[in-house]
Short mmCIF file of C-alpha atoms and ligand atoms in Angstrom, two decimals:
data_model
loop_
_atom_site.label_atom_id
_atom_site.label_comp_id
_atom_site.label_asym_id
_atom_site.label_seq_id
_atom_site.Cartn_x
_atom_site.Cartn_y
_atom_site.Cartn_z
CA MET P 1267 210.09 169.02 110.46
CA ARG P 1268 210.03 167.92 106.95
CA TYR P 1269 210.38 164.40 105.65
CA ILE P 1270 212.29 162.57 102.96
CA SER P 1271 212.15 159.64 101.04
CA THR P 1272 214.61 156.92 101.44
CA ARG P 1273 214.70 156.77 97.59
CA GLY P 1274 215.32 160.45 97.31
CA GLY P 1275 212.82 161.25 94.59
CA THR P 1276 210.35 163.43 96.54
CA GLU P 1277 210.16 166.80 97.58
CA PRO P 1278 210.51 167.33 101.66
CA ALA P 1279 206.78 166.62 102.95
CA THR P 1280 205.00 167.89 106.03
CA PHE P 1281 203.96 165.39 108.92
CA SER P 1282 200.22 165.52 107.77
CA GLY P 1283 201.49 164.84 104.19
CA VAL P 1284 203.23 161.86 105.45
CA LEU P 1285 200.55 160.53 107.48
CA ILE P 1286 198.28 160.73 104.59
CA ASP P 1287 200.64 159.52 101.96
CA ALA P 1288 201.95 156.78 103.92
CA LEU P 1289 204.42 155.33 101.42
CA ALA P 1290 206.28 158.13 99.74
CA PRO P 1291 205.57 158.59 95.90
CA ASP P 1292 208.71 157.25 94.68
CA GLY P 1293 208.18 154.13 96.50
CA GLY P 1294 210.56 154.84 99.44
CA LEU P 1295 209.79 155.14 103.17
CA TYR P 1296 209.59 158.72 104.63
CA LEU P 1297 212.18 159.60 107.39
CA PRO P 1298 212.78 163.06 109.05
CA GLN P 1299 215.02 165.26 107.04
CA THR P 1300 217.08 165.73 110.11
CA TRP P 1301 216.90 164.13 113.49
CA PRO P 1302 215.75 166.38 116.29
CA GLU P 1303 218.13 167.48 118.92
CA ALA P 1304 218.25 164.78 121.84
CA THR P 1305 215.68 165.14 124.51
CA ASP P 1306 216.05 164.21 128.20
CA TRP P 1307 213.39 161.64 128.53
CA SER P 1308 214.43 160.25 131.97
CA GLY P 1309 211.40 161.40 133.89
CA GLU P 1310 208.96 159.90 131.08
CA THR P 1311 207.32 157.01 132.70
CA SER P 1312 203.77 157.70 131.33
CA MET P 1313 202.88 156.16 128.00
CA ALA P 1314 200.45 158.69 127.14
CA SER P 1315 202.87 161.68 127.88
CA ALA P 1316 205.74 160.06 126.19
CA ALA P 1317 203.65 159.11 122.98
CA ALA P 1318 202.38 162.78 123.03
CA GLY P 1319 205.92 164.29 123.50
CA VAL P 1320 207.42 162.00 120.47
CA LEU P 1321 204.29 163.05 118.12
CA HIS P 1322 204.76 166.74 119.01
CA LEU P 1323 208.46 166.56 118.38
CA PHE P 1324 207.84 165.04 114.84
CA ALA P 1325 204.75 166.96 114.05
CA GLY P 1326 205.86 170.38 115.39
CA GLN P 1327 203.01 173.09 115.37
CA GLU P 1328 200.77 170.65 113.25
CA LEU P 1329 200.06 168.99 116.37
CA PRO P 1330 200.57 171.12 119.59
CA LEU P 1331 201.50 169.23 122.72
CA ASP P 1332 198.42 169.78 124.57
CA GLU P 1333 196.28 168.25 121.68
CA ALA P 1334 198.81 165.52 121.39
CA GLN P 1335 198.52 164.62 125.10
CA GLU P 1336 194.65 164.79 124.66
CA LEU P 1337 194.62 162.38 121.69
CA THR P 1338 197.13 159.83 123.27
CA GLU P 1339 195.14 159.84 126.48
CA ALA P 1340 191.89 159.10 124.49
CA ALA P 1341 193.90 156.43 122.39
CA PHE P 1342 194.92 154.55 125.43
CA ALA P 1343 191.52 154.81 127.28
CA SER P 1344 190.58 151.47 125.87
CA PHE P 1345 193.76 149.52 127.29
CA ARG P 1346 193.01 147.17 130.09
CA HIS P 1347 195.95 148.12 132.14
CA PRO P 1348 196.42 151.41 133.88
CA ASP P 1349 200.16 151.72 132.66
CA VAL P 1350 199.01 150.74 129.24
CA ALA P 1351 202.57 148.90 128.51
CA PRO P 1352 203.50 147.48 132.00
CA LEU P 1353 207.05 146.27 132.68
CA LYS P 1354 207.13 143.25 134.42
CA ARG P 1355 210.07 141.21 136.10
CA LEU P 1356 210.32 137.27 135.42
CA GLY P 1357 213.60 136.28 137.07
CA ASP P 1358 216.54 137.76 135.29
CA ASP P 1359 214.35 138.89 132.57
CA HIS P 1360 212.02 141.96 131.94
CA LEU P 1361 209.03 141.89 129.89
CA LEU P 1362 207.33 144.78 128.44
CA GLU P 1363 203.74 143.69 128.09
CA LEU P 1364 202.36 145.57 125.08
CA PHE P 1365 199.22 143.44 124.64
CA HIS P 1366 196.65 145.21 127.01
CA GLY P 1367 194.86 146.95 124.10
CA PRO P 1368 191.70 146.04 122.37
CA THR P 1369 193.22 143.20 120.12
CA LEU P 1370 195.57 141.92 122.54
CA ALA P 1371 198.90 142.98 120.27
CA PHE P 1372 201.46 145.73 120.41
CA LYS P 1373 199.79 147.28 117.10
CA ASP P 1374 197.12 148.72 119.28
CA VAL P 1375 199.36 151.20 120.85
CA ALA P 1376 200.03 153.08 117.40
CA LEU P 1377 196.82 152.14 115.63
CA GLN P 1378 194.50 153.59 118.16
CA ILE P 1379 196.61 156.94 117.80
CA ILE P 1380 196.71 156.95 114.03
CA ALA P 1381 192.75 156.46 113.83
CA ARG P 1382 192.42 159.69 115.75
CA LEU P 1383 195.30 161.31 113.87
CA PHE P 1384 193.39 160.47 110.71
CA GLU P 1385 190.09 161.76 112.28
CA ARG P 1386 191.51 164.98 113.25
CA HIS P 1387 193.15 165.53 109.69
CA LEU P 1388 189.98 164.74 107.95
CA LYS P 1389 187.94 167.07 110.19
CA ALA P 1390 190.22 169.96 109.42
CA ARG P 1391 190.75 169.33 105.57
CA GLY P 1392 187.51 167.47 104.56
CA GLY P 1393 187.52 164.45 102.41
CA HIS P 1394 187.55 160.80 103.13
CA LEU P 1395 190.28 158.02 103.17
CA ASN P 1396 190.28 154.43 102.15
CA VAL P 1397 192.83 152.77 104.30
CA VAL P 1398 194.64 149.47 103.04
CA VAL P 1399 196.63 147.39 105.31
CA ALA P 1400 198.66 144.19 104.73
CA THR P 1401 198.57 141.99 107.55
CA SER P 1402 200.25 138.84 109.16
CA GLY P 1403 197.56 138.65 111.59
CA ASP P 1404 197.90 141.55 114.18
CA THR P 1405 198.06 144.91 112.37
CA GLY P 1406 194.89 143.98 110.48
CA GLY P 1407 192.90 143.35 113.73
CA ALA P 1408 194.32 146.47 115.48
CA ALA P 1409 193.34 148.70 112.50
CA VAL P 1410 189.87 147.32 112.35
CA ALA P 1411 189.35 147.90 115.95
CA ALA P 1412 190.72 151.29 115.61
CA LEU P 1413 188.88 152.41 112.50
CA ALA P 1414 185.65 150.40 112.39
CA GLY P 1415 182.57 152.76 112.24
CA ARG P 1416 184.57 155.88 111.89
CA GLU P 1417 183.23 158.64 109.83
CA ASN P 1418 184.75 159.25 106.31
CA LEU P 1419 187.26 156.29 106.67
CA SER P 1420 187.03 153.03 105.13
CA ILE P 1421 189.60 150.14 105.78
CA THR P 1422 190.54 146.97 103.52
CA VAL P 1423 192.49 144.53 105.20
CA LEU P 1424 194.71 141.82 103.08
CA HIS P 1425 195.73 138.70 105.18
CA PRO P 1426 197.26 135.67 103.83
CA HIS P 1427 194.56 132.85 103.69
CA GLU P 1428 194.90 130.21 106.12
CA ARG P 1429 198.24 131.55 107.55
CA ILE P 1430 197.15 133.47 110.45
CA SER P 1431 195.42 132.12 113.77
CA LYS P 1432 191.75 131.83 114.12
CA VAL P 1433 191.72 134.39 116.92
CA GLN P 1434 193.66 136.77 114.80
CA ARG P 1435 191.26 136.38 111.78
CA ARG P 1436 188.11 136.87 114.01
CA PHE P 1437 189.35 140.09 115.39
CA MET P 1438 189.45 141.50 111.81
CA THR P 1439 186.32 139.58 110.48
CA THR P 1440 183.43 139.77 112.91
CA THR P 1441 183.09 143.50 113.65
CA GLY P 1442 180.05 143.71 111.18
CA ALA P 1443 181.00 147.24 110.56
CA GLY P 1444 179.98 148.58 106.92
CA ASN P 1445 183.31 150.39 106.44
CA VAL P 1446 185.50 147.28 106.78
CA LEU P 1447 186.34 145.11 104.11
CA ASN P 1448 188.36 141.81 104.80
CA LEU P 1449 190.11 140.03 101.82
CA ALA P 1450 192.00 136.66 102.46
CA VAL P 1451 194.77 136.68 99.67
CA GLU P 1452 195.84 133.27 98.21
CA GLY P 1453 199.52 133.81 99.09
CA THR P 1454 201.86 134.96 101.90
CA PHE P 1455 202.03 138.26 103.82
CA ASP P 1456 204.86 139.07 101.58
CA ASP P 1457 202.33 138.95 98.64
CA CYS P 1458 199.96 141.35 100.45
CA GLN P 1459 202.50 143.80 101.26
CA ARG P 1460 203.71 143.64 97.49
CA ILE P 1461 200.06 144.32 96.41
CA VAL P 1462 199.79 147.43 98.97
CA LYS P 1463 203.15 148.82 97.66
CA GLU P 1464 201.85 148.16 94.10
CA MET P 1465 198.82 150.23 94.78
CA PHE P 1466 200.58 153.01 96.31
CA ALA P 1467 202.91 152.96 93.20
CA ASP P 1468 199.73 153.44 91.08
CA ARG P 1469 199.55 157.18 91.63
CA ALA P 1470 196.32 157.54 89.55
CA PHE P 1471 194.46 154.82 91.65
CA THR P 1472 195.91 156.34 94.84
CA LYS P 1473 194.30 159.66 93.94
CA GLU P 1474 191.15 158.21 92.61
CA VAL P 1475 190.30 156.19 95.77
CA ARG P 1476 192.30 158.32 98.36
CA LEU P 1477 194.42 155.66 99.32
CA GLY P 1478 195.68 155.63 102.98
CA GLY P 1479 197.98 153.16 104.76
CA VAL P 1480 198.45 152.13 108.28
CA ASN P 1481 201.19 149.62 108.01
CA SER P 1482 204.55 150.50 109.35
CA ILE P 1483 205.59 152.16 106.13
CA ASN P 1484 203.52 155.20 107.74
CA TRP P 1485 206.17 157.02 109.70
CA ALA P 1486 203.34 157.97 112.31
CA ARG P 1487 203.34 154.20 113.26
CA VAL P 1488 206.91 154.15 113.91
CA ALA P 1489 206.87 157.29 115.67
CA ALA P 1490 204.24 156.33 118.05
CA GLN P 1491 206.02 152.88 118.74
CA ALA P 1492 209.12 154.71 119.88
CA SER P 1493 207.16 155.61 123.01
CA TYR P 1494 207.35 152.52 124.93
CA TYR P 1495 211.23 152.49 124.61
CA ILE P 1496 211.25 155.75 126.24
CA THR P 1497 209.15 154.83 129.04
CA SER P 1498 210.89 151.44 129.57
CA CYS P 1499 214.30 153.20 129.99
CA ALA P 1500 212.71 155.75 132.32
CA GLN P 1501 211.12 153.27 134.50
CA LEU P 1502 214.56 151.17 134.55
CA GLY P 1503 216.30 154.41 135.44
CA GLY P 1504 218.82 154.54 132.63
CA THR P 1505 220.13 152.44 129.79
CA ALA P 1506 218.33 149.20 128.79
CA HIS P 1507 218.76 146.86 125.96
CA PHE P 1508 215.84 145.49 124.04
CA SER P 1509 215.10 142.14 122.53
CA VAL P 1510 212.32 142.63 119.85
CA PRO P 1511 210.37 139.66 118.02
CA THR P 1512 210.93 140.79 114.49
CA GLY P 1513 209.18 140.43 111.11
CA ASN P 1514 208.53 143.76 109.20
CA PHE P 1515 211.22 145.49 111.16
CA GLY P 1516 209.03 148.38 112.21
CA ASP P 1517 208.90 147.77 115.86
CA VAL P 1518 212.89 147.41 116.39
CA PHE P 1519 213.22 150.44 114.08
CA ALA P 1520 211.09 152.28 116.50
CA GLY P 1521 213.78 151.32 119.22
CA TYR P 1522 216.39 153.06 116.90
CA VAL P 1523 214.20 156.11 116.53
CA ALA P 1524 213.86 156.29 120.59
CA LYS P 1525 217.68 156.17 120.70
CA LYS P 1526 217.87 158.85 118.25
CA LEU P 1527 215.79 161.07 120.19
CA GLY P 1528 217.89 160.62 123.15
CA ALA P 1529 216.45 157.76 125.12
CA PRO P 1530 219.21 155.43 126.64
CA VAL P 1531 218.35 152.62 124.43
CA GLY P 1532 221.40 150.24 124.39
CA GLU P 1533 221.78 147.30 121.99
CA LEU P 1534 218.65 146.24 119.92
CA ILE P 1535 218.28 142.62 119.50
CA VAL P 1536 216.55 141.47 116.46
CA ALA P 1537 214.78 138.13 117.37
CA VAL P 1538 213.61 135.96 114.49
CA ASN P 1539 211.88 132.67 113.89
CA GLU P 1540 212.90 130.11 111.25
CA ASN P 1541 212.29 132.75 108.64
CA ASP P 1542 215.63 134.15 109.35
CA ILE P 1543 216.29 136.42 106.63
CA LEU P 1544 217.37 139.17 108.99
CA ASP P 1545 219.60 137.01 110.98
CA ARG P 1546 221.34 135.74 107.82
CA THR P 1547 221.74 139.34 106.78
CA LEU P 1548 223.42 140.58 109.85
CA ARG P 1549 225.58 137.64 109.95
CA THR P 1550 226.63 137.49 106.37
CA GLY P 1551 225.88 140.89 104.81
CA ILE P 1552 223.73 139.39 102.18
CA TYR P 1553 219.91 139.83 102.32
CA GLU P 1554 218.64 136.74 100.34
CA LYS P 1555 215.12 135.48 99.87
CA ARG P 1556 214.46 131.68 100.24
CA GLY P 1557 210.67 131.52 100.56
CA VAL P 1558 208.69 131.67 103.85
CA THR P 1559 207.78 128.62 105.96
CA PRO P 1560 204.72 128.83 108.16
CA THR P 1561 205.68 128.67 111.82
CA SER P 1562 203.76 129.02 115.24
CA SER P 1563 204.50 132.60 115.38
CA PRO P 1564 202.86 133.55 112.00
CA SER P 1565 202.96 137.30 112.45
CA MET P 1566 206.68 137.07 111.91
CA ASP P 1567 206.55 134.76 108.81
CA ILE P 1568 207.83 137.51 106.70
CA GLU P 1569 210.56 137.80 104.18
CA ILE P 1570 210.68 141.29 103.02
CA ALA P 1571 211.21 143.36 106.02
CA SER P 1572 209.71 146.65 104.92
CA ASN P 1573 211.55 148.79 107.52
CA PHE P 1574 214.89 147.49 107.01
CA GLU P 1575 215.07 149.98 104.03
CA ARG P 1576 214.91 152.81 106.57
CA LEU P 1577 217.96 151.34 108.58
CA LEU P 1578 219.87 150.68 105.14
CA PHE P 1579 219.44 154.59 104.24
CA GLU P 1580 220.71 155.53 107.73
CA ALA P 1581 223.49 152.94 107.79
CA ALA P 1582 224.57 154.01 104.15
CA GLY P 1583 224.83 157.62 105.36
CA ARG P 1584 221.57 158.57 103.87
CA ASP P 1585 222.67 157.70 100.43
CA ALA P 1586 219.40 157.09 98.31
CA GLY P 1587 221.14 155.79 95.55
CA GLU P 1588 222.57 152.85 97.59
CA VAL P 1589 219.06 152.09 98.79
CA LYS P 1590 217.68 152.21 95.27
CA ARG P 1591 220.47 149.90 93.98
CA ALA P 1592 219.60 147.33 97.01
CA MET P 1593 215.91 147.38 96.22
CA ALA P 1594 216.36 147.02 92.60
CA ASP P 1595 218.70 144.02 93.14
CA LEU P 1596 216.00 142.73 95.55
CA SER P 1597 213.26 142.79 92.94
CA ALA P 1598 215.54 141.41 90.13
CA TYR P 1599 217.50 138.72 91.81
CA GLY P 1600 215.87 138.28 95.12
CA SER P 1601 218.86 139.34 97.02
CA PHE P 1602 221.22 142.32 97.72
CA ALA P 1603 224.71 142.62 99.36
CA LEU P 1604 225.50 145.20 102.01
CA GLU P 1605 228.91 147.22 101.68
CA SER P 1606 231.07 146.15 104.51
CA ASP P 1607 230.97 149.59 106.07
CA VAL P 1608 227.28 149.52 106.05
CA LEU P 1609 227.15 146.09 107.73
CA ASP P 1610 229.55 147.53 110.38
CA ARG P 1611 227.35 150.31 111.10
CA ILE P 1612 224.40 148.06 111.45
CA ARG P 1613 226.18 145.72 113.63
CA ASP P 1614 227.32 148.76 115.88
CA GLY P 1615 223.80 148.87 117.37
CA PHE P 1616 221.80 145.72 116.34
CA ARG P 1617 222.56 141.99 116.92
CA SER P 1618 220.40 139.04 115.98
CA TYR P 1619 219.31 135.60 117.15
CA LYS P 1620 216.98 132.95 115.52
CA ALA P 1621 214.66 130.71 117.60
CA SER P 1622 213.49 127.29 115.97
CA GLU P 1623 210.10 125.99 116.46
CA ALA P 1624 211.62 123.73 119.27
CA ASP P 1625 213.20 126.44 121.07
CA VAL P 1626 209.90 128.39 120.96
CA ALA P 1627 207.90 125.48 122.43
CA GLU P 1628 210.56 124.71 125.04
CA LEU P 1629 210.79 128.19 126.36
CA MET P 1630 206.83 128.69 126.72
CA ALA P 1631 206.91 125.44 128.77
CA GLU P 1632 209.90 126.66 130.85
CA VAL P 1633 208.25 129.89 131.48
CA LEU P 1634 205.07 128.34 132.69
CA GLU P 1635 206.93 126.00 134.88
CA SER P 1636 209.39 128.60 136.36
CA HIS P 1637 207.22 131.43 136.55
CA GLY P 1638 203.55 130.19 136.22
CA GLU P 1639 203.06 132.53 133.29
CA LEU P 1640 201.81 131.83 129.94
CA ILE P 1641 203.71 133.81 126.82
CA ASP P 1642 202.93 133.75 123.36
CA PRO P 1643 205.21 132.17 120.56
CA HIS P 1644 206.40 135.81 119.42
CA THR P 1645 207.22 136.74 122.95
CA ALA P 1646 209.17 133.39 123.49
CA ILE P 1647 211.24 134.18 120.37
CA GLY P 1648 212.03 137.56 121.94
CA LEU P 1649 212.88 135.92 125.27
CA HIS P 1650 215.09 133.32 123.64
CA ALA P 1651 217.08 135.90 121.88
CA ALA P 1652 217.47 138.00 125.35
CA ARG P 1653 218.70 134.92 127.10
CA LYS P 1654 221.06 134.04 124.23
CA ARG P 1655 222.36 137.40 124.18
CA ARG P 1656 222.94 137.53 128.04
CA GLU P 1657 225.00 134.17 127.67
CA ASP P 1658 227.04 135.87 125.01
CA GLY P 1659 228.07 138.57 127.56
CA LEU P 1660 225.67 141.53 127.33
CA SER P 1661 225.37 143.04 130.80
CA GLY P 1662 222.52 145.33 132.00
CA PRO P 1663 218.80 144.95 131.64
CA ILE P 1664 217.53 143.43 128.68
CA VAL P 1665 213.72 144.30 128.06
CA THR P 1666 211.96 141.65 125.93
CA LEU P 1667 208.86 143.13 123.99
CA ALA P 1668 205.93 140.91 124.86
CA THR P 1669 204.36 141.65 121.63
CA ALA P 1670 201.11 139.69 121.77
CA HIS P 1671 198.76 138.09 124.37
CA PRO P 1672 199.18 134.05 124.49
CA ALA P 1673 195.30 133.64 123.87
CA LYS P 1674 195.96 134.89 120.41
CA PHE P 1675 197.63 131.72 119.57
CA PRO P 1676 195.75 129.06 121.67
CA GLU P 1677 196.78 126.01 119.65
CA ALA P 1678 200.54 126.69 119.66
CA VAL P 1679 200.49 127.52 123.52
CA GLN P 1680 198.38 124.63 124.59
CA ALA P 1681 200.56 122.37 122.53
CA ALA P 1682 203.71 123.46 124.03
CA THR P 1683 202.48 124.14 127.62
CA GLY P 1684 199.29 121.77 127.87
CA GLN P 1685 197.46 124.65 129.11
CA ALA P 1686 194.72 126.62 127.21
CA PRO P 1687 195.33 130.57 127.49
CA GLN P 1688 192.13 132.46 128.22
CA LEU P 1689 190.91 135.39 126.39
CA PRO P 1690 190.41 138.37 128.64
CA GLY P 1691 187.22 139.83 129.05
CA SER P 1692 184.52 140.00 126.33
CA GLU P 1693 186.69 138.77 123.31
CA GLU P 1694 185.07 135.39 123.92
CA GLU P 1695 182.43 137.07 121.82
CA LEU P 1696 184.57 136.82 118.97
CA PHE P 1697 183.57 133.24 118.75
CA ARG P 1698 179.93 133.82 118.58
CA GLU P 1699 179.74 136.46 115.91
CA GLU P 1700 179.74 135.59 112.18
CA GLU P 1701 182.77 136.01 109.98
CA ARG P 1702 182.81 138.16 106.68
CA PHE P 1703 185.65 137.79 104.33
CA ASP P 1704 186.30 137.09 100.77
CA ILE P 1705 188.94 135.07 99.33
CA LEU P 1706 190.92 136.51 96.27
CA PRO P 1707 193.90 135.61 94.25
CA ALA P 1708 197.34 137.43 94.92
CA SER P 1709 196.37 139.91 92.10
CA THR P 1710 196.88 143.60 92.48
CA ASP P 1711 194.20 144.20 89.86
CA ALA P 1712 191.61 141.90 91.60
CA ILE P 1713 192.35 143.84 95.09
CA LYS P 1714 192.05 147.20 93.32
CA SER P 1715 188.56 146.58 91.91
CA ALA P 1716 187.43 145.05 95.28
CA ILE P 1717 188.54 148.36 96.92
CA ARG P 1718 186.99 150.50 94.28
CA GLN P 1719 183.65 148.82 94.57
CA HIS P 1720 183.84 148.96 98.43
CA ALA P 1721 184.51 152.74 98.24
CA LEU P 1722 181.93 153.42 95.76
CA LEU P 1723 179.38 151.92 98.19
CA LEU P 1724 180.61 154.21 100.91
CA PHE P 1725 181.60 157.54 99.66
C1 PLP G 669 202.84 139.62 117.60
C2 PLP G 669 204.00 140.25 116.85
N1 PLP G 669 205.19 140.01 117.11
C3 PLP G 669 206.11 140.59 116.37
C4 PLP G 669 205.92 141.25 115.07
C5 PLP G 669 206.88 141.81 114.53
O1 PLP G 669 206.99 143.15 114.40
P1 PLP G 669 207.59 144.05 113.21
O2 PLP G 669 206.86 143.46 112.03
O3 PLP G 669 207.36 145.36 113.53
O4 PLP G 669 208.87 143.61 113.18
C6 PLP G 669 204.51 141.15 114.65
C7 PLP G 669 204.13 141.91 113.60
O5 PLP G 669 204.35 142.97 113.25
C8 PLP G 669 203.52 140.63 115.67
O6 PLP G 669 202.38 140.87 115.27
N1 LIG G 670 203.38 141.50 111.76
C1 LIG G 670 202.46 142.36 111.07
C2 LIG G 670 202.85 142.51 109.65
C3 LIG G 670 202.59 143.95 109.18
O1 LIG G 670 203.58 144.82 109.82
P1 LIG G 670 203.40 146.43 110.00
O2 LIG G 670 204.25 146.61 111.26
O3 LIG G 670 204.20 146.77 108.86
O4 LIG G 670 202.10 146.74 110.06
C4 LIG G 670 200.93 142.03 111.32
O5 LIG G 670 200.75 141.40 112.39
O6 LIG G 670 200.21 142.37 110.65
#
């Protein structure tokens, strides 16, 4: 299996190459050169086995199946639930709980795997890697939990200053590990992501510090996340639709990948908060930036949905020219227009719904009252969209991805429900440990020099 860039400017790369590169050298995102033949996943109810199967499919002999299985079992050993991602029934709704990992969000699934893929790669090839990650709250914590203290790896996390929850921040800033650097950027998540992409675009810098990435720009992230779509369909015994709380479009794109691999994934519902750029795009065909508003679901306060580029490439018949045109328009004018045939192809598999802040609070309260369960604001947005879609006539099971534990957003959950969510287990220690982070302007040069200094201390 080889990988190509959505912008068409790179030689086909190997799975390891893509794992280490993260972003393609031409600024595009990697995708398999061709999709593998569809597989029958109907018996695949185990997360470790599904994830191993997917990784082996995409890596081929670079990661034999038995080694992949060992790796995914080790990755999920720290999860609090024996099923890793249990599927739960709530009246007419299905919730896929993806928050039983070390940092209580779905990001743990792929990050625990990627850390082990990196370690395996560095053991075989030598050298070190300075990982950089942009976060709107959850990827950062999951990456820190997965990489803190690992040999030959360092991690720098950029989060938007004062735009994430305290619990999210503490997951990143309290490890005390020497290989972790936290930078609070005076800007939005989109600024953090832009800075990461600008650093990757500077090939001299990338080589100098051996830059690595674990955001969903990294193909291995998206591939690993396809596994829970596969296990959900297997557990439900056939076709399932999915409602996905969406920001950077990585998770919902993983559903598209699972479908490409042969899993009976039905419709993919893009559930968004008041930062509704994706909903507007699916409705009008115009992707247009209007600025980001802070909401009670901060992880989804995103305007540049990085992985939409992968879908655009697919829907445009893999025309890299079309992708380059759209991305150039986005940076020059803050918007781009989809051709009508491209929009039709996207609408063929995807629908979108937006939840207001009032919808989110109302639904959190209703779920507590009707089912005695607390859900987090991101999950509430997914559930809201699933219910709307059912009202609009979609039949068959709709699985809502429960992407975070309610205790990551205690203020929002308590304000909506009157109940304070409890952190499971020893995470309460989070509030005893001292935080370590520096505040920096949203300047790529300032971040680069912080990374250089950190790397010099370590390697
Ligand atoms: C809790 C939570 N829900 C939903 C999302 C959105 O996922 P994606 O960015 O893959 O669209 C995120 C951020 O990634 C998140 O942290
Ligand atoms: N919501 C994310 C934003 C980064 O998304 P990623 O999937 O590209 O890592 C977060 O919580 O950090």
